[in-house]
Amino acid sequence: MCDRCEPKGLLADLFVKAGVAPASSALVTSMVESEPESRKQPSPRRPKLWELEEKHHCPVIGSCLTLDELKKIARKCGFNGDFGGTRFDPYRLHVEAVSLSCSRNDAAEAMHKLLERKYAIVIARFERVKSDADVLALWKQHLERGEVADAMWAALTHKAASRDTRNQVYGDVHMHSHQIGAGQAADLRRLEWLQREQTDLGADNARLAEELRQQSRQTDSAKRDLARSNEQVAHLEPLLNQVRELESGQAMTAIGRRLLLAEAQASHAREAEARIETLEEKVAVLRGDKARLGREIKETAAERDALERLWLEEASSSAPSATTCSGECDTCSTRLQGRCVLCVGGHTPLLPHYRQLAKRLGVRLIHHDGGKEEALSRLPDLLNASDAVICPTDCVSHPAYWQLKKHCKQTGKPCVLFKGASISGFTVALAQLASGRVSLSGETIEAPGHG
């Protein structure tokens, strides 16, 4: 408590003049509080900080405002400018703040606004009670929970709180501070004793830990020695048995039998491996033959089907009772009649046969040898002049192949790529082209008059 908590004023002067020293501030407080009941009536509004009794300012400033908050207000209002240096004294700051809070000024108003803002929630909680007894009861509840600072400010400034209630709050805070101080002193003494005890126990613990580590190392060393001894015994036992067997001749006999058996098994294994390798080679050859025969069967079947369709069409066209085909069936070659088909590559000696077969189908055939003798510069004009393209991929140059493939993709021109430059292969390619089964474009060749 600061010096402003001591009895002052006219009553204190009277004691001094009478030569009587009051035993404590409680005597003066009790005499001051003996005033008419009219002064104990509730106030119509909550009192401000500077309107509280002078003795209440010390606990309010000391408990409700932190040292940092006081520093900020002091810097703002300029009532102590020695912060940060060696002359700063927290008690001096507290005394000056208490002194300034007793009257209305900038510092007192700043402290009041901070208290109102800081404890707004608890103030609103106290404002819900309307009687002096309820204010005191609510204060006791907060005091039991250790919520002193915010509840003290809310109770002291409550408009329904009487002077007796405010003095009760002041007395509770006063005794609470004494109890806290005494408790802290006892706690400090207890803490010092516990720290010394901890230091002693730590030293004992370190010594015991070191002894335990030494014993553990010795135990580990003994375990390792025992393990080595057991391993040596375990290794010696088979050696002793082998020595006994060698001495009796049984070991040599057993070794001979095992060697003969191993040689026989190795011979059988080598023979089996040789047979397996031979069989694998035969299987690989047979698989290749099977795949080749499968491809040849498919190609032969396709050629057969194409030749059969061609023969049937010729037979039907020559028969007097044949029904005229509309050209819309999938197997009919009339789709190609009147169309220009470009053949890129193939065997040049077979070209007359290619042309004869195309003529029989009503197809105008143009040919480029794929870069063997003819210049590739002629190929673009031929590609542009044709309605469709066929190309035996195993009898054409790479530049011609890529050039026609690029052209057909860009223009969407139907193209059939096939292997085998024989007459039957050429026939199959024309049949695929007529049925719309192309390699590079989904478009089909339509007969004239069908779009």
Coordinates of C-alpha atoms in Angstrom, one line a residue:
M1 CA 0.0 0.0 0.0
C2 CA 1.2 3.5 -0.9
D3 CA 1.2 6.5 1.4
R4 CA -2.2 7.6 0.0
C5 CA -3.8 4.7 1.8
E6 CA -2.9 6.3 5.2
P7 CA -5.6 8.6 7.0
K8 CA -5.4 12.2 5.9
G9 CA -7.6 15.2 5.8
L10 CA -9.3 17.2 8.6
L11 CA -9.7 14.3 10.9
A12 CA -6.0 13.4 10.7
D13 CA -5.1 17.0 11.5
L14 CA -7.3 16.9 14.5
F15 CA -5.5 13.8 15.8
V16 CA -2.2 15.5 15.3
K17 CA -3.2 18.8 17.1
A18 CA -4.7 16.8 19.9
G19 CA -1.4 14.9 20.3
V20 CA -3.1 11.6 19.7
A21 CA -1.7 9.2 17.1
P22 CA -4.3 6.9 15.6
A23 CA -3.4 3.2 16.1
S24 CA -4.3 2.3 12.5
S25 CA -6.2 3.6 9.5
A26 CA -9.1 1.3 10.5
L27 CA -9.9 3.6 13.4
V28 CA -10.0 6.7 11.1
T29 CA -12.0 4.7 8.5
S30 CA -14.6 3.7 11.1
M31 CA -14.9 7.3 12.3
V32 CA -15.2 8.6 8.8
E33 CA -17.8 6.0 7.9
S34 CA -20.0 7.1 10.8
E35 CA -22.0 9.5 8.7
P36 CA -25.6 9.9 8.0
E37 CA -27.5 7.2 6.1
S38 CA -28.4 9.7 3.4
R39 CA -24.8 9.6 2.2
K40 CA -25.1 5.8 1.7
Q41 CA -27.9 6.0 -0.9
P42 CA -27.1 4.6 -4.4
S43 CA -25.8 7.0 -7.0
P44 CA -27.9 7.6 -10.1
R45 CA -24.9 6.8 -12.3
R46 CA -21.7 4.9 -12.1
P47 CA -18.9 7.0 -10.4
K48 CA -15.8 7.9 -12.4
L49 CA -12.3 7.0 -11.2
W50 CA -11.6 10.4 -9.7
E51 CA -15.0 10.3 -7.9
L52 CA -14.0 7.3 -5.8
E53 CA -12.7 7.6 -2.3
E54 CA -9.0 8.4 -2.1
K55 CA -8.1 5.2 -0.4
H56 CA -9.6 3.1 -3.2
H57 CA -7.3 4.6 -5.8
C58 CA -4.2 2.7 -4.6
P59 CA -5.6 -0.8 -5.0
V60 CA -7.4 0.1 -8.3
I61 CA -4.3 1.5 -9.9
G62 CA -2.0 -1.2 -8.5
S63 CA -4.3 -4.2 -9.2
C64 CA -6.3 -3.2 -12.2
L65 CA -3.6 -1.7 -14.4
T66 CA -0.4 -3.3 -15.4
L67 CA 3.0 -1.6 -15.3
D68 CA 3.1 -1.5 -19.1
E69 CA -0.3 0.1 -19.3
L70 CA 0.7 2.8 -16.8
K71 CA 3.9 3.4 -18.9
K72 CA 1.8 4.0 -22.0
I73 CA -0.5 6.4 -20.2
A74 CA 2.5 8.2 -18.6
R75 CA 4.1 8.7 -22.0
K76 CA 0.9 9.9 -23.5
C77 CA 0.1 12.4 -20.7
G78 CA 3.7 13.2 -19.8
F79 CA 3.8 12.8 -16.1
N80 CA 6.9 10.7 -15.9
G81 CA 9.4 10.9 -18.8
D82 CA 12.3 8.9 -17.3
F83 CA 11.4 5.5 -18.8
G84 CA 14.1 3.3 -20.2
G85 CA 16.9 4.9 -18.1
T86 CA 18.4 4.0 -14.8
R87 CA 16.2 6.5 -13.0
F88 CA 12.9 4.6 -13.7
D89 CA 11.2 3.5 -10.5
P90 CA 7.9 1.4 -10.7
Y91 CA 6.9 2.6 -7.2
R92 CA 7.3 6.3 -8.2
L93 CA 5.2 5.7 -11.3
H94 CA 2.5 4.0 -9.2
V95 CA 2.5 6.9 -6.6
E96 CA 2.2 9.5 -9.4
A97 CA -0.6 7.6 -11.1
V98 CA -2.5 7.3 -7.8
S99 CA -2.1 11.0 -7.1
L100 CA -3.3 12.0 -10.6
S101 CA -6.3 9.7 -10.4
C102 CA -7.7 11.6 -7.4
S103 CA -8.8 14.5 -9.6
R104 CA -10.1 14.9 -13.1
N105 CA -7.4 15.4 -15.6
D106 CA -6.1 13.9 -18.9
A107 CA -4.3 11.1 -17.1
A108 CA -7.3 10.2 -14.9
E109 CA -9.6 10.2 -17.9
A110 CA -7.2 8.0 -19.8
M111 CA -6.9 5.5 -17.0
H112 CA -10.7 5.5 -16.5
K113 CA -11.3 4.8 -20.2
L114 CA -8.8 2.0 -20.2
L115 CA -10.4 0.4 -17.1
E116 CA -13.9 0.7 -18.7
R117 CA -12.7 -0.9 -22.0
K118 CA -10.5 -3.5 -20.3
Y119 CA -13.2 -4.8 -18.0
A120 CA -16.3 -4.2 -20.1
I121 CA -17.5 -7.8 -19.9
V122 CA -17.4 -8.0 -16.1
I123 CA -18.9 -4.5 -15.8
A124 CA -21.8 -5.7 -18.0
R125 CA -22.2 -8.7 -15.7
F126 CA -22.3 -6.5 -12.6
E127 CA -24.8 -4.2 -14.3
R128 CA -27.4 -7.0 -14.4
V129 CA -27.7 -6.8 -10.6
K130 CA -29.6 -3.9 -9.2
S131 CA -29.3 -4.0 -5.4
D132 CA -26.4 -3.4 -3.1
A133 CA -26.7 -6.9 -1.6
D134 CA -26.5 -8.5 -5.0
V135 CA -23.4 -6.4 -5.8
L136 CA -21.7 -7.6 -2.7
A137 CA -22.7 -11.3 -3.3
L138 CA -21.4 -11.1 -6.9
W139 CA -18.2 -9.7 -5.6
K140 CA -17.8 -12.5 -3.1
Q141 CA -18.3 -15.1 -5.9
H142 CA -15.5 -13.5 -8.0
L143 CA -13.2 -13.2 -5.0
E144 CA -13.6 -17.0 -4.3
R145 CA -12.6 -17.7 -7.9
G146 CA -9.6 -15.5 -7.6
E147 CA -11.0 -12.9 -10.1
V148 CA -10.1 -9.8 -8.1
A149 CA -9.0 -7.0 -10.4
D150 CA -11.9 -6.9 -12.9
A151 CA -14.6 -7.6 -10.2
M152 CA -13.1 -5.0 -7.9
W153 CA -13.4 -2.2 -10.5
A154 CA -16.9 -3.3 -11.4
A155 CA -18.0 -3.4 -7.8
L156 CA -16.4 -0.1 -6.7
T157 CA -18.0 1.8 -9.7
H158 CA -21.4 0.1 -9.5
K159 CA -24.2 2.7 -9.1
A160 CA -26.1 0.5 -6.6
A161 CA -23.0 -0.2 -4.4
S162 CA -23.2 1.6 -1.0
R163 CA -20.2 2.9 0.9
D164 CA -20.3 -0.1 3.1
T165 CA -20.0 -2.4 0.1
R166 CA -17.2 -0.4 -1.3
N167 CA -15.3 -0.6 2.0
Q168 CA -16.0 -4.3 2.2
V169 CA -14.4 -4.7 -1.3
Y170 CA -11.5 -2.5 -0.2
G171 CA -11.0 -4.6 2.9
D172 CA -11.2 -7.9 1.1
V173 CA -8.6 -6.7 -1.5
H174 CA -6.4 -5.4 1.4
M175 CA -6.4 -8.8 3.2
H176 CA -6.1 -10.7 -0.1
S177 CA -2.9 -8.8 -0.9
H178 CA -1.5 -9.6 2.5
Q179 CA -2.4 -13.3 2.1
I180 CA -0.9 -13.4 -1.4
G181 CA 2.3 -11.7 -0.1
A182 CA 2.6 -14.1 2.8
G183 CA 1.9 -17.0 0.6
Q184 CA 4.4 -15.9 -2.0
A185 CA 7.1 -15.5 0.7
A186 CA 6.3 -19.0 2.0
D187 CA 6.3 -20.3 -1.5
L188 CA 9.7 -18.7 -2.2
R189 CA 11.1 -20.2 1.0
R190 CA 9.7 -23.6 0.0
L191 CA 11.0 -23.1 -3.6
E192 CA 14.5 -22.4 -2.3
W193 CA 14.4 -25.5 -0.1
L194 CA 13.1 -27.6 -3.0
Q195 CA 15.8 -26.2 -5.3
R196 CA 18.5 -27.1 -2.8
E197 CA 16.9 -30.5 -2.3
Q198 CA 16.7 -30.9 -6.1
T199 CA 20.4 -30.1 -6.4
D200 CA 21.4 -32.6 -3.8
L201 CA 19.1 -35.3 -5.3
G202 CA 20.5 -34.5 -8.7
A203 CA 24.1 -35.0 -7.5
D204 CA 23.1 -38.3 -5.9
N205 CA 21.2 -39.3 -9.0
A206 CA 24.2 -38.6 -11.2
R207 CA 26.5 -40.6 -8.9
L208 CA 24.1 -43.5 -8.8
A209 CA 23.7 -43.3 -12.6
E210 CA 27.4 -43.4 -13.1
E211 CA 27.7 -46.4 -10.8
L212 CA 24.8 -48.1 -12.7
R213 CA 26.6 -47.4 -16.0
Q214 CA 29.8 -48.9 -14.7
Q215 CA 27.9 -52.0 -13.5
S216 CA 26.1 -52.2 -16.8
R217 CA 29.4 -52.1 -18.7
Q218 CA 30.8 -54.8 -16.5
T219 CA 27.7 -57.0 -17.0
D220 CA 27.8 -56.5 -20.8
S221 CA 31.5 -57.5 -20.8
A222 CA 30.8 -60.6 -18.8
K223 CA 27.9 -61.5 -21.2
R224 CA 30.1 -61.1 -24.2
D225 CA 32.8 -63.3 -22.6
L226 CA 30.1 -65.9 -21.8
A227 CA 28.8 -65.8 -25.4
R228 CA 32.2 -66.2 -26.8
S229 CA 32.9 -69.2 -24.6
N230 CA 29.6 -70.8 -25.7
E231 CA 30.4 -70.2 -29.3
Q232 CA 33.8 -71.8 -28.9
V233 CA 32.2 -74.8 -27.3
A234 CA 29.6 -75.0 -30.0
H235 CA 32.3 -74.9 -32.7
L236 CA 34.5 -77.5 -31.0
E237 CA 31.7 -80.1 -30.7
P238 CA 31.2 -80.7 -34.4
L239 CA 35.0 -80.7 -34.9
L240 CA 35.3 -83.4 -32.3
N241 CA 32.6 -85.5 -34.0
Q242 CA 34.4 -85.1 -37.3
V243 CA 37.7 -86.2 -35.8
R244 CA 36.0 -89.3 -34.4
E245 CA 34.4 -90.1 -37.8
L246 CA 37.7 -89.6 -39.6
E247 CA 39.5 -91.8 -37.2
S248 CA 36.9 -94.6 -37.7
G249 CA 36.9 -94.2 -41.6
Q250 CA 33.2 -93.7 -41.7
A251 CA 33.5 -90.0 -42.9
M252 CA 35.6 -90.9 -46.0
T253 CA 33.0 -93.6 -47.0
A254 CA 30.1 -91.1 -46.6
I255 CA 32.0 -88.4 -48.5
G256 CA 32.6 -90.9 -51.4
R257 CA 29.0 -91.8 -51.6
R258 CA 27.9 -88.2 -51.6
L259 CA 30.4 -87.4 -54.4
L260 CA 29.1 -90.2 -56.6
L261 CA 25.5 -89.1 -56.0
A262 CA 26.3 -85.5 -56.7
E263 CA 28.1 -86.4 -60.0
A264 CA 25.1 -88.5 -61.1
Q265 CA 22.6 -85.7 -60.3
A266 CA 24.8 -83.2 -62.1
S267 CA 25.0 -85.4 -65.2
H268 CA 21.2 -85.8 -65.2
A269 CA 20.8 -82.0 -64.8
R270 CA 23.1 -81.3 -67.7
E271 CA 21.2 -83.7 -69.9
A272 CA 17.9 -82.2 -68.9
E273 CA 19.1 -78.7 -69.6
A274 CA 20.3 -79.7 -73.0
R275 CA 17.0 -81.3 -73.8
I276 CA 15.2 -78.2 -72.5
E277 CA 17.3 -75.9 -74.7
T278 CA 16.6 -78.0 -77.7
L279 CA 12.9 -78.1 -77.0
E280 CA 12.8 -74.3 -76.5
E281 CA 14.5 -73.8 -79.8
K282 CA 12.1 -76.1 -81.5
V283 CA 9.1 -74.4 -79.8
A284 CA 10.4 -71.0 -80.9
V285 CA 10.7 -72.2 -84.5
L286 CA 7.3 -73.7 -84.4
R287 CA 5.8 -70.5 -83.0
G288 CA 7.4 -68.5 -85.8
D289 CA 6.1 -71.0 -88.3
K290 CA 2.7 -70.9 -86.8
A291 CA 2.6 -67.1 -86.9
R292 CA 3.8 -67.1 -90.5
L293 CA 1.3 -69.7 -91.5
G294 CA -1.4 -67.8 -89.8
R295 CA -0.6 -64.7 -91.7
E296 CA -0.3 -66.6 -94.9
I297 CA -3.7 -68.3 -94.2
K298 CA -5.3 -64.9 -93.6
E299 CA -3.7 -63.4 -96.7
T300 CA -4.7 -66.5 -98.8
A301 CA -8.3 -66.4 -97.4
A302 CA -8.5 -62.7 -98.2
E303 CA -7.1 -63.2 -101.7
R304 CA -9.5 -66.1 -102.2
D305 CA -12.5 -64.1 -101.1
A306 CA -11.5 -61.2 -103.3
L307 CA -11.0 -63.5 -106.3
E308 CA -14.3 -65.2 -105.6
R309 CA -16.2 -61.9 -105.5
L310 CA -14.5 -60.8 -108.7
W311 CA -15.4 -64.1 -110.4
L312 CA -19.0 -63.9 -109.2
E313 CA -19.3 -60.4 -110.4
E314 CA -18.0 -61.3 -113.8
A315 CA -20.2 -64.3 -114.0
S316 CA -23.3 -62.4 -113.0
S317 CA -22.5 -59.6 -115.4
S318 CA -22.2 -62.2 -118.3
A319 CA -25.3 -64.2 -117.4
P320 CA -28.4 -63.1 -119.3
S321 CA -30.7 -63.6 -116.3
A322 CA -28.5 -61.8 -113.8
T323 CA -30.0 -59.0 -111.8
T324 CA -28.4 -55.7 -112.1
C325 CA -26.6 -54.6 -108.8
S326 CA -27.3 -51.2 -107.4
G327 CA -23.7 -50.8 -106.2
E328 CA -24.6 -50.4 -102.6
C329 CA -23.6 -53.8 -101.2
D330 CA -20.4 -54.2 -99.2
T331 CA -18.9 -56.8 -101.5
C332 CA -19.7 -55.1 -104.8
S333 CA -16.9 -53.6 -106.8
T334 CA -19.2 -51.1 -108.6
R335 CA -18.2 -48.6 -106.0
L336 CA -15.0 -48.1 -107.9
Q337 CA -16.4 -47.9 -111.4
G338 CA -15.4 -44.7 -113.1
R339 CA -13.0 -43.8 -110.3
C340 CA -9.3 -43.0 -110.6
V341 CA -7.1 -45.2 -108.3
L342 CA -3.3 -44.5 -107.9
C343 CA -1.0 -47.4 -107.2
V344 CA 2.3 -46.4 -105.6
G345 CA 5.0 -49.1 -105.8
G346 CA 4.6 -52.7 -106.6
H347 CA 6.4 -54.9 -109.2
T348 CA 6.8 -53.0 -112.5
P349 CA 6.6 -56.3 -114.6
L350 CA 3.1 -56.9 -113.1
L351 CA 1.9 -53.5 -114.1
P352 CA 0.1 -54.7 -117.2
H353 CA -1.8 -57.2 -115.1
Y354 CA -2.6 -54.5 -112.6
R355 CA -4.1 -52.4 -115.4
Q356 CA -6.0 -55.3 -117.0
L357 CA -7.6 -56.2 -113.6
A358 CA -8.5 -52.6 -112.9
K359 CA -10.0 -52.2 -116.4
R360 CA -12.2 -55.3 -115.8
L361 CA -13.5 -53.6 -112.6
G362 CA -14.2 -50.3 -114.4
V363 CA -11.3 -48.5 -112.6
R364 CA -9.0 -46.1 -114.2
L365 CA -5.5 -47.0 -112.8
I366 CA -2.6 -44.7 -112.7
H367 CA 0.8 -45.8 -111.4
H368 CA 4.0 -44.5 -109.8
D369 CA 6.9 -46.9 -109.1
G370 CA 7.5 -45.4 -105.7
G371 CA 10.8 -43.8 -106.5
K372 CA 12.6 -46.6 -108.1
E373 CA 13.0 -45.0 -111.5
E374 CA 10.4 -42.3 -111.6
A375 CA 11.0 -39.0 -109.9
L376 CA 9.2 -38.3 -106.7
S377 CA 8.3 -34.9 -107.9
R378 CA 5.6 -36.4 -110.1
L379 CA 3.9 -38.0 -107.1
P380 CA 2.0 -34.9 -105.7
D381 CA 0.3 -34.4 -109.1
L382 CA -0.7 -38.0 -109.3
L383 CA -2.0 -37.9 -105.7
N384 CA -4.1 -34.9 -106.5
A385 CA -5.5 -36.4 -109.7
S386 CA -6.6 -39.7 -108.0
D387 CA -9.7 -40.5 -106.0
A388 CA -8.0 -43.2 -103.9
V389 CA -4.6 -44.7 -103.3
I390 CA -3.3 -48.2 -102.8
C391 CA 0.3 -49.0 -101.8
P392 CA 2.1 -52.3 -101.3
T393 CA 4.3 -51.3 -98.3
D394 CA 7.0 -54.0 -99.0
C395 CA 7.7 -52.7 -102.5
V396 CA 7.9 -48.9 -102.2
S397 CA 10.6 -46.4 -101.1
H398 CA 10.4 -44.7 -97.7
P399 CA 10.1 -41.1 -99.1
A400 CA 7.2 -42.1 -101.4
Y401 CA 5.5 -44.0 -98.5
W402 CA 5.6 -41.0 -96.1
Q403 CA 4.6 -38.6 -98.8
L404 CA 1.5 -40.4 -99.8
K405 CA 0.6 -41.1 -96.1
K406 CA 0.9 -37.4 -95.3
H407 CA -1.2 -36.4 -98.3
C408 CA -4.0 -38.9 -97.5
K409 CA -4.2 -37.8 -93.9
Q410 CA -4.4 -34.2 -94.8
T411 CA -6.9 -34.5 -97.6
G412 CA -8.9 -37.4 -96.1
K413 CA -8.4 -39.5 -99.3
P414 CA -9.0 -43.2 -98.9
C415 CA -5.9 -45.3 -98.8
V416 CA -5.2 -49.0 -98.5
L417 CA -1.8 -50.1 -97.3
F418 CA -1.0 -53.8 -97.8
K419 CA 1.8 -56.3 -98.0
G420 CA 2.5 -58.5 -101.1
A421 CA 2.8 -56.9 -104.5
S422 CA 1.4 -60.0 -106.3
I423 CA -1.7 -59.9 -108.5
S424 CA -3.8 -61.5 -105.8
G425 CA -2.6 -58.9 -103.2
F426 CA -3.5 -56.2 -105.7
T427 CA -6.9 -57.7 -106.1
V428 CA -7.4 -57.9 -102.3
A429 CA -6.5 -54.2 -102.0
L430 CA -9.0 -53.2 -104.6
A431 CA -11.7 -55.3 -102.8
Q432 CA -10.9 -53.6 -99.5
L433 CA -11.0 -50.2 -101.2
A434 CA -14.4 -51.1 -102.7
S435 CA -15.9 -52.3 -99.4
G436 CA -14.7 -49.1 -97.6
R437 CA -12.1 -50.9 -95.4
V438 CA -9.3 -48.3 -95.7
S439 CA -6.1 -47.8 -93.8
L440 CA -5.8 -44.0 -93.4
S441 CA -9.3 -42.5 -94.0
G442 CA -12.8 -43.5 -92.8
E443 CA -14.3 -42.3 -96.0
T444 CA -15.5 -44.9 -98.5
I445 CA -15.4 -44.7 -102.3
E446 CA -18.9 -44.1 -103.6
A447 CA -20.0 -45.0 -107.1
P448 CA -20.9 -42.1 -109.4
G449 CA -24.4 -40.9 -108.6
H450 CA -24.3 -41.9 -105.0
G451 CA -22.8 -38.7 -103.5

